[in-house]
C-alpha positions as a Markdown table, in Angstrom:
| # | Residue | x | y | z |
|---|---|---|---|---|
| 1 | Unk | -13.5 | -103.3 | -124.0 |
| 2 | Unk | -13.7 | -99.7 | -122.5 |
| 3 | Unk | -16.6 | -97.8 | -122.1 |
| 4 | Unk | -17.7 | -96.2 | -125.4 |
| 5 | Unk | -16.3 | -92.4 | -125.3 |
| 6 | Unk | -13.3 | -94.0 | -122.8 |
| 7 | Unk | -10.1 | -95.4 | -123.5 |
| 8 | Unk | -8.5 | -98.5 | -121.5 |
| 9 | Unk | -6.2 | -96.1 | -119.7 |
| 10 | Unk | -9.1 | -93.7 | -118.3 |
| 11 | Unk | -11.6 | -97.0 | -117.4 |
| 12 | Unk | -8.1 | -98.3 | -115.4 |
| 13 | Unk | -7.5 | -94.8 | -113.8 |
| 14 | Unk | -11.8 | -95.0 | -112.9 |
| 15 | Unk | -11.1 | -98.8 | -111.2 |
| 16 | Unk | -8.1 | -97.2 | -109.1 |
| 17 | Unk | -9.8 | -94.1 | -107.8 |
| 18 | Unk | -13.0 | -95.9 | -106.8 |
| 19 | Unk | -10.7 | -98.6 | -105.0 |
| 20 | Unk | -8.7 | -95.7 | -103.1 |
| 21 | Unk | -12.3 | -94.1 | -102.7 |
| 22 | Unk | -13.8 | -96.9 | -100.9 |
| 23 | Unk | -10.8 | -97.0 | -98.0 |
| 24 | Unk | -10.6 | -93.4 | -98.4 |
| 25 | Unk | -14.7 | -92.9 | -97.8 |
| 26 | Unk | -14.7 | -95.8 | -95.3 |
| 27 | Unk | -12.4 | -93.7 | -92.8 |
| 28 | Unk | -13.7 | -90.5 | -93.1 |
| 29 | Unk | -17.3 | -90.5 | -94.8 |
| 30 | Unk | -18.5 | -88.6 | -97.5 |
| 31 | Unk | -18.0 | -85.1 | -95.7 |
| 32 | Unk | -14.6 | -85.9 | -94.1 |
| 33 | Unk | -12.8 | -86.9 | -97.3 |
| 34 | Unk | -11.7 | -84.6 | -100.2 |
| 35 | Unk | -11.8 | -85.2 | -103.5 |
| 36 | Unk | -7.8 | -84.0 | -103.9 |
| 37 | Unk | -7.2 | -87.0 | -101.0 |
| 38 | Unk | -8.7 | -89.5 | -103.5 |
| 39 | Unk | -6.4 | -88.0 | -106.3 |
| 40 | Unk | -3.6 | -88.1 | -104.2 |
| 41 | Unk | -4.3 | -91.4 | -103.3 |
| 42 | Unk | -4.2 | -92.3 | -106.7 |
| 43 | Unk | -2.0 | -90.2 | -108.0 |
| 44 | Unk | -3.8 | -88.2 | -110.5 |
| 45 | Unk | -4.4 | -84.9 | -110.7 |
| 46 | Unk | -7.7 | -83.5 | -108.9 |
| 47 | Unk | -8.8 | -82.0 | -112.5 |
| 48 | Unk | -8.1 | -85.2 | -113.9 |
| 49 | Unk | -10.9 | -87.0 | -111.3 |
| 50 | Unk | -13.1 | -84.4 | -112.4 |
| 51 | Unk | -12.7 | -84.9 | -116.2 |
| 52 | Unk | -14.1 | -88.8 | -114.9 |
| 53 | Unk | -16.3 | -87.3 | -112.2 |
| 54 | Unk | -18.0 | -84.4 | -112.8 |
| 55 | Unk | -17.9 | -84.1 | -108.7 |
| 56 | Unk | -17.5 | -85.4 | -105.3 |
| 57 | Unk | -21.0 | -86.9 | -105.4 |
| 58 | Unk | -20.6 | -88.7 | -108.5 |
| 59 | Unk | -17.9 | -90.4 | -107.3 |
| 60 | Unk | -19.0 | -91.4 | -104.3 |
| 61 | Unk | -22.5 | -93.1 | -106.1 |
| 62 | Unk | -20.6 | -94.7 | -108.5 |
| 63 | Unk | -18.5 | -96.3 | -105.5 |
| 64 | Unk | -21.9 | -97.5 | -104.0 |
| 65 | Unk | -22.7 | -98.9 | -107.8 |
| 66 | Unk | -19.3 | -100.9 | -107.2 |
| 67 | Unk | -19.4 | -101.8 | -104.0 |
| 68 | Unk | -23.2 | -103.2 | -104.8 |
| 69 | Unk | -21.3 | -105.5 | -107.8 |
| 70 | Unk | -19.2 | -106.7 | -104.9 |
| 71 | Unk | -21.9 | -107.8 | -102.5 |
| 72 | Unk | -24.3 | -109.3 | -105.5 |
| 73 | Unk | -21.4 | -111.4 | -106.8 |
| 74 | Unk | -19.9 | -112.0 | -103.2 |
| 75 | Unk | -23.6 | -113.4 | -102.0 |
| 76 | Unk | -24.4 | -115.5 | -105.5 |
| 77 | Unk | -20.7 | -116.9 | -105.5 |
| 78 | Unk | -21.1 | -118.4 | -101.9 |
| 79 | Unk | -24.7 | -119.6 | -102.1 |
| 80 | Unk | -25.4 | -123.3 | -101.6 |
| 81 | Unk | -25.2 | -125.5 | -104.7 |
| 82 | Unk | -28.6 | -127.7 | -104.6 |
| 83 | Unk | -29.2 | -130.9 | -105.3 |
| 84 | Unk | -32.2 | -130.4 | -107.3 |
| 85 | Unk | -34.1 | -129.6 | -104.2 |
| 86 | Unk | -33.1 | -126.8 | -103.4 |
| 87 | Unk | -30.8 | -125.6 | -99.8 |
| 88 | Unk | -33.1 | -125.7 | -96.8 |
| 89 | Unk | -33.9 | -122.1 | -95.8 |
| 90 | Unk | -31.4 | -122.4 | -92.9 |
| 91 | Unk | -28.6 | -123.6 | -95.0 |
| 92 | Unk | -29.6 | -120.9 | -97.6 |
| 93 | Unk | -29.5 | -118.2 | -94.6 |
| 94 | Unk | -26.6 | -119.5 | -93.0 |
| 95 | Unk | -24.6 | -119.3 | -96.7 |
| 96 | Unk | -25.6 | -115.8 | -97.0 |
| 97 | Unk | -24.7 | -114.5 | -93.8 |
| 98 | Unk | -21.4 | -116.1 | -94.4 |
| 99 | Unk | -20.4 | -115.0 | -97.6 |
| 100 | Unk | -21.8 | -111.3 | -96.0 |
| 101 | Unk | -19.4 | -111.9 | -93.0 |
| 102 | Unk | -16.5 | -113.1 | -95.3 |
| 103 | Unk | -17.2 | -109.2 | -97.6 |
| 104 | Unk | -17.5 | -107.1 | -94.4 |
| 105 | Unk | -14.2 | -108.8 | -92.9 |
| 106 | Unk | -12.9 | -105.9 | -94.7 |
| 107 | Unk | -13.7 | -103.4 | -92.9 |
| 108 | Unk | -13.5 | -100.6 | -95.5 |
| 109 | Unk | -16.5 | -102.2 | -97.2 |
| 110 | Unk | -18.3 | -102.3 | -93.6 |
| 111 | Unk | -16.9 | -99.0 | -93.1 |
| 112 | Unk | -18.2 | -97.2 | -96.6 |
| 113 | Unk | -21.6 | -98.9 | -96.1 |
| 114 | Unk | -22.3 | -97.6 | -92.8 |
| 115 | Unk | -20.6 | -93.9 | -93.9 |
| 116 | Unk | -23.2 | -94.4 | -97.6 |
| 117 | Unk | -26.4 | -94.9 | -95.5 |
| 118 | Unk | -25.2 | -91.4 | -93.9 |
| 119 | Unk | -24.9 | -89.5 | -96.5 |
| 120 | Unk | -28.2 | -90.2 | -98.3 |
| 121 | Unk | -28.8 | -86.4 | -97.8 |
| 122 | Unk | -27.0 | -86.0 | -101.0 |
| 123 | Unk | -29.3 | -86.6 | -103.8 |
| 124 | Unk | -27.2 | -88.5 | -106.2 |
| 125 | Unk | -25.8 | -90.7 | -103.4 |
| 126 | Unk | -29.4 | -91.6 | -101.9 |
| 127 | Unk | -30.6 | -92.8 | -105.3 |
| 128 | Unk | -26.9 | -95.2 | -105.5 |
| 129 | Unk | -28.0 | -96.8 | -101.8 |
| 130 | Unk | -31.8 | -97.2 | -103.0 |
| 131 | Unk | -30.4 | -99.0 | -105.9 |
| 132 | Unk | -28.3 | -100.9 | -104.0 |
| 133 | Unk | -30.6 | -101.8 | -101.6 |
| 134 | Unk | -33.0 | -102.7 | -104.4 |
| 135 | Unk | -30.2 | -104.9 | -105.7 |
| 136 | Unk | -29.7 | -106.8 | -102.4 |
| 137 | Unk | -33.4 | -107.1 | -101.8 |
| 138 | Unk | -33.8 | -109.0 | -104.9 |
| 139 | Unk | -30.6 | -110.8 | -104.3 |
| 140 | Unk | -31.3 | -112.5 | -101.6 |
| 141 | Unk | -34.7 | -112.8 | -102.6 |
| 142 | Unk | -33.5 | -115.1 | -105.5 |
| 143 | Unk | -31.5 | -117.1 | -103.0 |
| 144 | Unk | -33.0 | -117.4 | -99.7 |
| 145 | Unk | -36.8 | -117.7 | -101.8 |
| 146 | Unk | -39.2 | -115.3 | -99.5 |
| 147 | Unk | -39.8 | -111.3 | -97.9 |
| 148 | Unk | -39.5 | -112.9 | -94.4 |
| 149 | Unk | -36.0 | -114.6 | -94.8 |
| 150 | Unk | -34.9 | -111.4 | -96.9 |
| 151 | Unk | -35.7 | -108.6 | -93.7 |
| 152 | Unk | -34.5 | -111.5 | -91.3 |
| 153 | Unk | -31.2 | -111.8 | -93.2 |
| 154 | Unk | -31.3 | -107.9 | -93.4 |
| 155 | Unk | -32.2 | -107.9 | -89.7 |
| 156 | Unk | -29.0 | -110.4 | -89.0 |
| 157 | Unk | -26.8 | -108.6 | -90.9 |
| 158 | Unk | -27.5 | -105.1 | -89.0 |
| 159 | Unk | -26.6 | -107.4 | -85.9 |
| 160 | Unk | -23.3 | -108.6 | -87.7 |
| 161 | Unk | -22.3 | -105.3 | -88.9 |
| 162 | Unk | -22.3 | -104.0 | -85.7 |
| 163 | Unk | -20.9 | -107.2 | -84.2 |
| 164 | Unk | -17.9 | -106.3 | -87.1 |
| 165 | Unk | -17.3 | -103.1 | -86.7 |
| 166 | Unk | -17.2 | -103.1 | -83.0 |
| 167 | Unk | -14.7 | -106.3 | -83.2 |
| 168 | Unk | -17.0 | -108.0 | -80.5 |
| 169 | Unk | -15.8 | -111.2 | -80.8 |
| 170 | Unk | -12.6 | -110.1 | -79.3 |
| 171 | Unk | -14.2 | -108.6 | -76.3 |
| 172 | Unk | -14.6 | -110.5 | -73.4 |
| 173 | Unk | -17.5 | -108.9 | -71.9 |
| 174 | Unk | -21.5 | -110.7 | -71.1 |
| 175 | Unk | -22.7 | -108.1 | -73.7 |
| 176 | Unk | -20.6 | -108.7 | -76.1 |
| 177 | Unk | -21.1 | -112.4 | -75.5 |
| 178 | Unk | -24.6 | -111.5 | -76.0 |
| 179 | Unk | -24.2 | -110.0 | -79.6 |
| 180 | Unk | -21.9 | -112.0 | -81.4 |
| 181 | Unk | -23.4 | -114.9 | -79.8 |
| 182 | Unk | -20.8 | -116.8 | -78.2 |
């Protein structure tokens, strides 16, 4: 059911342009990409974007809003089913770096995150990555059970985005070795 004031067509058109957004964001930032890119992208109309975002900023937080969606449901869909027990904390950890590693194999989501926590000098887009971090904190809260395992699965996955975006594990150098731990 759309949005109320929306129709199905507009709430389709708003799905496409944050999708383009996201690869669009993720390879030149918030500053390098133009709104009329995205519409292109898309093709719509740069007024039409504007009728569904009143400007660049908006778009860009409700693209942190979706890509937030993406990594709640990506974590919770990949956590360990229990037994009654519950997962150790290892296993826990271990399932939520993997379902992380599994999102950020997509590089565009890697990419946009890296190019959101950048741009948090733009009021409307700080708020979206405090909310997003909010949303992840209580997350994996919920699944790994503790503040320590949530800032070391934070702490890992600062490690693993940089062992991503780098593409360390195809380097065959002692440092990389060192990073991506093999």
């Amino acid at each position: 059911m759309p949005a109320a004031g929306t129709s199905t067509k507009s709430d389709e058109r708003r799905r496409a342009i944050v999708a383009a957004a996201v690869d669009g964001f993720a390879q030149k930032g918030f500053y390098g990409t133009t709104t009329h890119e995205i519409a292109d992208w898309v093709g719509v109309s740069q007024p039409y974007l504007y009728r569904l975002y009143p400007n660049k900023e908006a778009l860009f937080a409700a693209v942190v809003d979706h890509v937030s969606v993406v990594m709640t449901d990506t974590l919770v869909a990949h956590s360990p089913v229990s037994d009654g027990a519950g997962p150790t904390p290892e296993a826990a950890l271990d399932a939520a770096r993997g379902a992380y590693a599994a999102l950020v194999a997509d590089r565009s989501i890697l990419r946009f995150l890296m190019h959101a926590n950048c741009a948090v000098g733009e009021p409307l887009v700080e708020q979206a990555v405090r909310r997003c971090y909010a949303k992840q904190v209580d997350t994996v809260r919920q699944l790994l059970g503790d503040d320590d395992a949530v800032r070391r699965w934070f702490g890992a996955g600062m490690l693993d985005n940089v062992v991503a975006v780098l593409g360390l594990a195809d380097i065959d150098e002692p440092w990389a070795h060192v990073l991506s731990a093999r």
